[in-house]
Short mmCIF file of N, CA and C in Angstrom, two decimals:
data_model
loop_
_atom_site.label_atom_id
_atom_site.label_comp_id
_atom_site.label_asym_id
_atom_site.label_seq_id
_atom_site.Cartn_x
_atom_site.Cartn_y
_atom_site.Cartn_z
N UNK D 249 0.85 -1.16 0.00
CA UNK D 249 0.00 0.00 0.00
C UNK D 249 0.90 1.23 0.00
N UNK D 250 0.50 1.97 -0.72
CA UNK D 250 1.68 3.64 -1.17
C UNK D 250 1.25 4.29 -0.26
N UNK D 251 1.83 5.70 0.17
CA UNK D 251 1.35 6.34 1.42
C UNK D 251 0.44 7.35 1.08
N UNK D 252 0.20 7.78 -0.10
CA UNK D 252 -0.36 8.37 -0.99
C UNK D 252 -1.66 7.60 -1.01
N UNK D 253 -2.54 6.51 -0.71
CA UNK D 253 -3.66 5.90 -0.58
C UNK D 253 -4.46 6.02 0.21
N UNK D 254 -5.11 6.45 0.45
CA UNK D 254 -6.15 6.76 1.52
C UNK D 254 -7.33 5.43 1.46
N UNK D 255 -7.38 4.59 2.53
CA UNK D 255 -8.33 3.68 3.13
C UNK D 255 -9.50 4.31 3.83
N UNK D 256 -10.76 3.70 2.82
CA UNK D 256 -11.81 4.82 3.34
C UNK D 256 -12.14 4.77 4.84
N UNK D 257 -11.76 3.10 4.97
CA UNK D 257 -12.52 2.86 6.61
C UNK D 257 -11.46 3.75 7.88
N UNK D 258 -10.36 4.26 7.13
CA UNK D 258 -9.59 5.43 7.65
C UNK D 258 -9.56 6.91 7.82
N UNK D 259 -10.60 7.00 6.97
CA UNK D 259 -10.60 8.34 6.44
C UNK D 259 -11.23 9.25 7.47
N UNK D 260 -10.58 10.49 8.06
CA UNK D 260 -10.95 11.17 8.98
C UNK D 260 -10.54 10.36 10.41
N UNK D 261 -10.05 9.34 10.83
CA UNK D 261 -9.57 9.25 12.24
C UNK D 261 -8.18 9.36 12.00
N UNK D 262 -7.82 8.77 13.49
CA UNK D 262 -6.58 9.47 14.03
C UNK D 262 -5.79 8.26 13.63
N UNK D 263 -4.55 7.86 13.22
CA UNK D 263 -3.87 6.75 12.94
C UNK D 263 -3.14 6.88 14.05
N UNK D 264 -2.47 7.93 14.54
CA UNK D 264 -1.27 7.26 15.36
C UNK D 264 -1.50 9.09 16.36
N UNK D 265 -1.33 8.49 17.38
CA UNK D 265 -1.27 9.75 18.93
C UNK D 265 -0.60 9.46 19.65
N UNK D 266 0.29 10.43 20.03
CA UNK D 266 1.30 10.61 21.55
C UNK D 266 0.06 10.10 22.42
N UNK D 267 0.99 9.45 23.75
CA UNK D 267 -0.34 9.05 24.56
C UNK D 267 0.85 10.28 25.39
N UNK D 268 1.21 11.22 25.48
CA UNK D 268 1.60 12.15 26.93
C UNK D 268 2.28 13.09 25.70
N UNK D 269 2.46 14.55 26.18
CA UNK D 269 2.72 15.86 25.81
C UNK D 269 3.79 16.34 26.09
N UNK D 270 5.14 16.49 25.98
CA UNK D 270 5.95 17.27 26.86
C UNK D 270 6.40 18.08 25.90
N UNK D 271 5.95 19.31 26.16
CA UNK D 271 7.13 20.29 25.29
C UNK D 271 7.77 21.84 26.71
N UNK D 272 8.53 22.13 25.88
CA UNK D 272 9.48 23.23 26.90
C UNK D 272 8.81 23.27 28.13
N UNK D 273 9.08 21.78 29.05
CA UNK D 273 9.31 21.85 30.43
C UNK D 273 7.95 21.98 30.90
N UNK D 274 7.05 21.57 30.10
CA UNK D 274 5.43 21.28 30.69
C UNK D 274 5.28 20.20 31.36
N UNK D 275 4.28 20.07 32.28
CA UNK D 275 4.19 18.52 32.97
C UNK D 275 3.48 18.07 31.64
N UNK D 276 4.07 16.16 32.55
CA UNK D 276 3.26 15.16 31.40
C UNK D 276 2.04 15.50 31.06
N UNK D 277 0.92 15.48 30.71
CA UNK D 277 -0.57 15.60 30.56
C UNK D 277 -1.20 14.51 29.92
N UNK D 278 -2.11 14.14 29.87
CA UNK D 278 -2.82 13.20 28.49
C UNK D 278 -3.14 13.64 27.73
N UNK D 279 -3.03 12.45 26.90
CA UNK D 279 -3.38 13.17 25.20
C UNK D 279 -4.68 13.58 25.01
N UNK D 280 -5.18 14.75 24.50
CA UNK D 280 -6.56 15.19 23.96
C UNK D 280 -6.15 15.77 22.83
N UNK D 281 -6.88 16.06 22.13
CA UNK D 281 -7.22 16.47 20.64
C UNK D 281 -6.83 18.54 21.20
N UNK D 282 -7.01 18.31 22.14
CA UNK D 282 -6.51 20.05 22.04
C UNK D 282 -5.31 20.57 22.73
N UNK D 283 -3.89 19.47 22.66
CA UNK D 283 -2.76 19.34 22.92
C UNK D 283 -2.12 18.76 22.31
N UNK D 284 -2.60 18.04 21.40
CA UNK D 284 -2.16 17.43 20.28
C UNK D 284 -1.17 18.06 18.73
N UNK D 285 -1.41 19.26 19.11
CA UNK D 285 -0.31 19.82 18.03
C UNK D 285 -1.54 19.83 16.74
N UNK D 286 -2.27 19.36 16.45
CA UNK D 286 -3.52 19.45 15.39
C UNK D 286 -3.51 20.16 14.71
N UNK D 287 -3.38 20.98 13.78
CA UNK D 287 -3.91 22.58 13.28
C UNK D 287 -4.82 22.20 11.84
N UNK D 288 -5.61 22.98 11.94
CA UNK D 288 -6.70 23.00 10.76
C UNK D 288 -6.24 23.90 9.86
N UNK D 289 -6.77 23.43 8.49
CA UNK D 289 -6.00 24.84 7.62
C UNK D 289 -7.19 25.77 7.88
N UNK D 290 -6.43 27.11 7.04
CA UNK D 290 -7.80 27.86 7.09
C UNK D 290 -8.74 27.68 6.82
N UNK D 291 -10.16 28.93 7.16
CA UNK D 291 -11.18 28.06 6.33
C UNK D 291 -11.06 29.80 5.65
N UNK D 292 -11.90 29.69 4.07
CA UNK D 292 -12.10 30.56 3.40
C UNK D 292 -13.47 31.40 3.57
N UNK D 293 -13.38 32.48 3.84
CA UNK D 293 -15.43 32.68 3.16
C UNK D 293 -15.53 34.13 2.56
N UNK D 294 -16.51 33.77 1.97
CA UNK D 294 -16.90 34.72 0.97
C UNK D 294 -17.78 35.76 1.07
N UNK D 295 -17.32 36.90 1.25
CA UNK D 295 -18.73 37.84 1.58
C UNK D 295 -18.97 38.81 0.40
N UNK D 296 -20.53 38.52 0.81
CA UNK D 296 -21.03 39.13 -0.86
C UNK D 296 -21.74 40.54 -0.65
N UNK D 297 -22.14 40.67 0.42
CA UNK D 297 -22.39 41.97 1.42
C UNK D 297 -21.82 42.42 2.13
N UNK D 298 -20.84 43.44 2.07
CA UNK D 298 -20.16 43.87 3.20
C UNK D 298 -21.05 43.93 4.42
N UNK D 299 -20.93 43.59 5.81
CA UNK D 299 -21.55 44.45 7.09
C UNK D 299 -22.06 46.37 6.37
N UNK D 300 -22.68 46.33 7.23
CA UNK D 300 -23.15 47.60 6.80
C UNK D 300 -22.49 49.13 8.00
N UNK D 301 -21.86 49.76 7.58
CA UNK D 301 -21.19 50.48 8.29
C UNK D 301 -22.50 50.87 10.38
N UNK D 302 -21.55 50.59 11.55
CA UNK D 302 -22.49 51.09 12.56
C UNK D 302 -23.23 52.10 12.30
N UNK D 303 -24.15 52.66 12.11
CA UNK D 303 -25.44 53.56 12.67
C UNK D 303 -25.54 54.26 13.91
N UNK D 304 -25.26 55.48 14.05
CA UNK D 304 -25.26 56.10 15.22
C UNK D 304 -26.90 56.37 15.33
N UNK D 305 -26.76 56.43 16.36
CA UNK D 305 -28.10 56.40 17.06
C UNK D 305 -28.57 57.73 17.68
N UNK D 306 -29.71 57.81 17.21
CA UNK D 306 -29.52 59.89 18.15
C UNK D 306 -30.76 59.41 18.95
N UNK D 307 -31.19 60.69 19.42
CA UNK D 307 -32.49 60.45 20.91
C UNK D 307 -33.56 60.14 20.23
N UNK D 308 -34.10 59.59 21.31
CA UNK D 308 -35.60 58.87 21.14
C UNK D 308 -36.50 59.98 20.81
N UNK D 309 -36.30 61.20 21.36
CA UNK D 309 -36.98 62.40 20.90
C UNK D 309 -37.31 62.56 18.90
N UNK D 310 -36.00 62.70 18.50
CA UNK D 310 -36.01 62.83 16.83
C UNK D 310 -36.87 61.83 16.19
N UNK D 311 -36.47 60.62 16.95
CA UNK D 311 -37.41 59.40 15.90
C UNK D 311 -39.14 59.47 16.58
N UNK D 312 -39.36 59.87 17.77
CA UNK D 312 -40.59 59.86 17.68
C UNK D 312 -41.33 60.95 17.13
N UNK D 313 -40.42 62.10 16.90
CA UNK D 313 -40.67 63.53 16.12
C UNK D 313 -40.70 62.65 14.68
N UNK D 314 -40.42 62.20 14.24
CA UNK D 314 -39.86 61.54 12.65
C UNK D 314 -41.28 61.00 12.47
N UNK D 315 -41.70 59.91 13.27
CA UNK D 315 -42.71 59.10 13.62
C UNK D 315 -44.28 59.87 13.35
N UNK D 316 -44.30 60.88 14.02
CA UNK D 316 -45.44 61.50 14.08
C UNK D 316 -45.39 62.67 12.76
N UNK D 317 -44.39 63.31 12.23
CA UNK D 317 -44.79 63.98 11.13
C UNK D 317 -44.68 62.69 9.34
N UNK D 318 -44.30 61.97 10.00
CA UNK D 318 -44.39 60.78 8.54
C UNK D 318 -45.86 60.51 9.09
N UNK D 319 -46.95 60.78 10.07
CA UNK D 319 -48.50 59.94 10.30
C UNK D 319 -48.48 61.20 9.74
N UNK D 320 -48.60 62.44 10.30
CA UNK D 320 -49.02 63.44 9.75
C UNK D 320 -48.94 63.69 8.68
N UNK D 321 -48.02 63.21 7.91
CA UNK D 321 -48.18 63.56 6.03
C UNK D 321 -49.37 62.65 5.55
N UNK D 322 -48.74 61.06 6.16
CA UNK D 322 -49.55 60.17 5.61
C UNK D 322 -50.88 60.64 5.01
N UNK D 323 -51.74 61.59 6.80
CA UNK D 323 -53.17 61.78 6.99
C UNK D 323 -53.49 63.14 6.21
N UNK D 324 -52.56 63.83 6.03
CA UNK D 324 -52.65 64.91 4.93
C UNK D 324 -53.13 64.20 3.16
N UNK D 325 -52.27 63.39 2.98
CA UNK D 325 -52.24 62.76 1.25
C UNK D 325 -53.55 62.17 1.24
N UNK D 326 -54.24 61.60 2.92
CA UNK D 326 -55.56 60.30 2.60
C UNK D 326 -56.54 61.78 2.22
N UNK D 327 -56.43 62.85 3.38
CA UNK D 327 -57.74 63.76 3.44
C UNK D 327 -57.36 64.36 2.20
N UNK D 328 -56.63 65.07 1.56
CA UNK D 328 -56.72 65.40 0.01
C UNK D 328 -57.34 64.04 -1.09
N UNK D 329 -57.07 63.23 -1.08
CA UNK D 329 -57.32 62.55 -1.89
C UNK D 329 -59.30 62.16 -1.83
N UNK D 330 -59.29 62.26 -0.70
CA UNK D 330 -60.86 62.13 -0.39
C UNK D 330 -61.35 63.56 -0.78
N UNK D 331 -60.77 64.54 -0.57
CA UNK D 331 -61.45 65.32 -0.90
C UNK D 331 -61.59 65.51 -2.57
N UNK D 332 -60.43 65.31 -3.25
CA UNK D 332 -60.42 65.42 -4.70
C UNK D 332 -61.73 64.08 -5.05
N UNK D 333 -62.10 62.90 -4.44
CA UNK D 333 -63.10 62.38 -4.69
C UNK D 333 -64.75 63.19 -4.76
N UNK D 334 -64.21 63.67 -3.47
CA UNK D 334 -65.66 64.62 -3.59
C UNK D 334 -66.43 65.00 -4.37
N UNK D 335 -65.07 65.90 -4.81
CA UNK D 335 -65.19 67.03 -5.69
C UNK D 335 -65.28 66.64 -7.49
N UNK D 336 -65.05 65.37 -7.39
CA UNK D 336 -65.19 64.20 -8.78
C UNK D 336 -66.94 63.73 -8.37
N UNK D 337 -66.82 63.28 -7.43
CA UNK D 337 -68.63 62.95 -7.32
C UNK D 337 -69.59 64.30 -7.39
N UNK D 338 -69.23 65.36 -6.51
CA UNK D 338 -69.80 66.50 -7.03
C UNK D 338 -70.56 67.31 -8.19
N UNK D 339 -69.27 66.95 -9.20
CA UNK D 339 -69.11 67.69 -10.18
C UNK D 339 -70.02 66.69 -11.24
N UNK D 340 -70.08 65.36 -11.32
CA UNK D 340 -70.63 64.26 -11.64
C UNK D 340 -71.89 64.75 -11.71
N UNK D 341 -72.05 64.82 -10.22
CA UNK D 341 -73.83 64.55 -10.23
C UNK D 341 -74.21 66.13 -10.53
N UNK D 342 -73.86 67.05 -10.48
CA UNK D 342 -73.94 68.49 -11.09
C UNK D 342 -74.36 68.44 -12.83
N UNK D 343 -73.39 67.74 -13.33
CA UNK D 343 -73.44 67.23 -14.64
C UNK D 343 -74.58 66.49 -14.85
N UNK D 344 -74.96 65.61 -14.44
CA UNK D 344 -76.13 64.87 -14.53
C UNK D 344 -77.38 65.14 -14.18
N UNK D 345 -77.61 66.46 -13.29
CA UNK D 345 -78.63 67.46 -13.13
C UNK D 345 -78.52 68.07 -14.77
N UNK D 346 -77.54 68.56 -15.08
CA UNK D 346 -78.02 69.58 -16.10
C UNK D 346 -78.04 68.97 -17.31
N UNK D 347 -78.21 67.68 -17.91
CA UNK D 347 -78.20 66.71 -18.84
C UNK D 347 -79.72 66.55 -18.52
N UNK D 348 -79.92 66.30 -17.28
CA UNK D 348 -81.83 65.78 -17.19
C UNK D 348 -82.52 66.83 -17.48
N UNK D 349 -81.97 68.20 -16.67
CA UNK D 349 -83.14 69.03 -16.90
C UNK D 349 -82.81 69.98 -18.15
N UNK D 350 -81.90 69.73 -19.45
CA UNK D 350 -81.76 70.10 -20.41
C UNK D 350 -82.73 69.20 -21.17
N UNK D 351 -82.78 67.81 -20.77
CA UNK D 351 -83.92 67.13 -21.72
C UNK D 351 -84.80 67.80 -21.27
N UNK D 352 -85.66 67.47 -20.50
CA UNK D 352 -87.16 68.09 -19.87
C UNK D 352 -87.43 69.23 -20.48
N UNK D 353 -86.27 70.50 -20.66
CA UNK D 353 -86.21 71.33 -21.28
C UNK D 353 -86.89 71.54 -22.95
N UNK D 354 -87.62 71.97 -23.46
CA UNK D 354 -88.04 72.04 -25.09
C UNK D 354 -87.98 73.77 -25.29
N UNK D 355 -88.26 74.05 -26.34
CA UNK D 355 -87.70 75.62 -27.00
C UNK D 355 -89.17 75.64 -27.80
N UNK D 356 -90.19 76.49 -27.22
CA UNK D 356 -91.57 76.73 -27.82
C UNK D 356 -91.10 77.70 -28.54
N UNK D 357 -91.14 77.63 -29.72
CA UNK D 357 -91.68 78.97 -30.70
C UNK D 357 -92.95 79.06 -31.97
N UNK D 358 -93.13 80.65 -31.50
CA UNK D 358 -94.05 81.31 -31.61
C UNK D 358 -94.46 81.89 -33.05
N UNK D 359 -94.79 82.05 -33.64
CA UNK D 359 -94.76 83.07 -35.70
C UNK D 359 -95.84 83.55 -35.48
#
């Protein structure tokens, strides 16, 4: 077998471990996986969104000031818009008065 072969029923355990640790004048210890000398390579990642720069934060005062004139426009744009309805139904039925009583209407003349 070449050393270059990897045996699957191998693959990912440990083949061979110090059973004790000694380096520059440490006591013995037992072997664990986080004295073991181990190192992982890096890992890579990819960011496709930077973080978004912090946001300073100002007083609770401004945003509830913010809060209440964004309702206040809101209720400005609904009451214009109702009113421009009105003034569309209004004008409608104004129109439709003077269509009826232009029929009803006839032009008698006289010689």
């Amino acid at each position: 077998m070449a050393s270059t072969e990897i045996i699957s029923s191998l693959r990912g355990k440990v083949i061979h471990k110090n059973n004790q640790k000694v380096e520059y004048g440490d006591q013995i210890a037992p072997w664990t996986p986080y004295n073991a000398n181990l190192h992982m390579q890096g890992i890579k990642v990819v960011v496709k969104d930077p973080m978004p720069q912090k946001v300073q934060k100002g007083d609770a005062f401004e945003d509830t000031m913010l809060l209440l004139e964004m309702m206040k426009e809101r209720k400005q744009k609904e009451n214009k818009n109702q009113k421009e309805e009105r003034i569309c139904e209004m004008a409608m039925e104004k129109k439709r008065k003077l269509t009826e009583k232009s029929k009803n209407q006839y032009l008698k003349l006289s010689f």
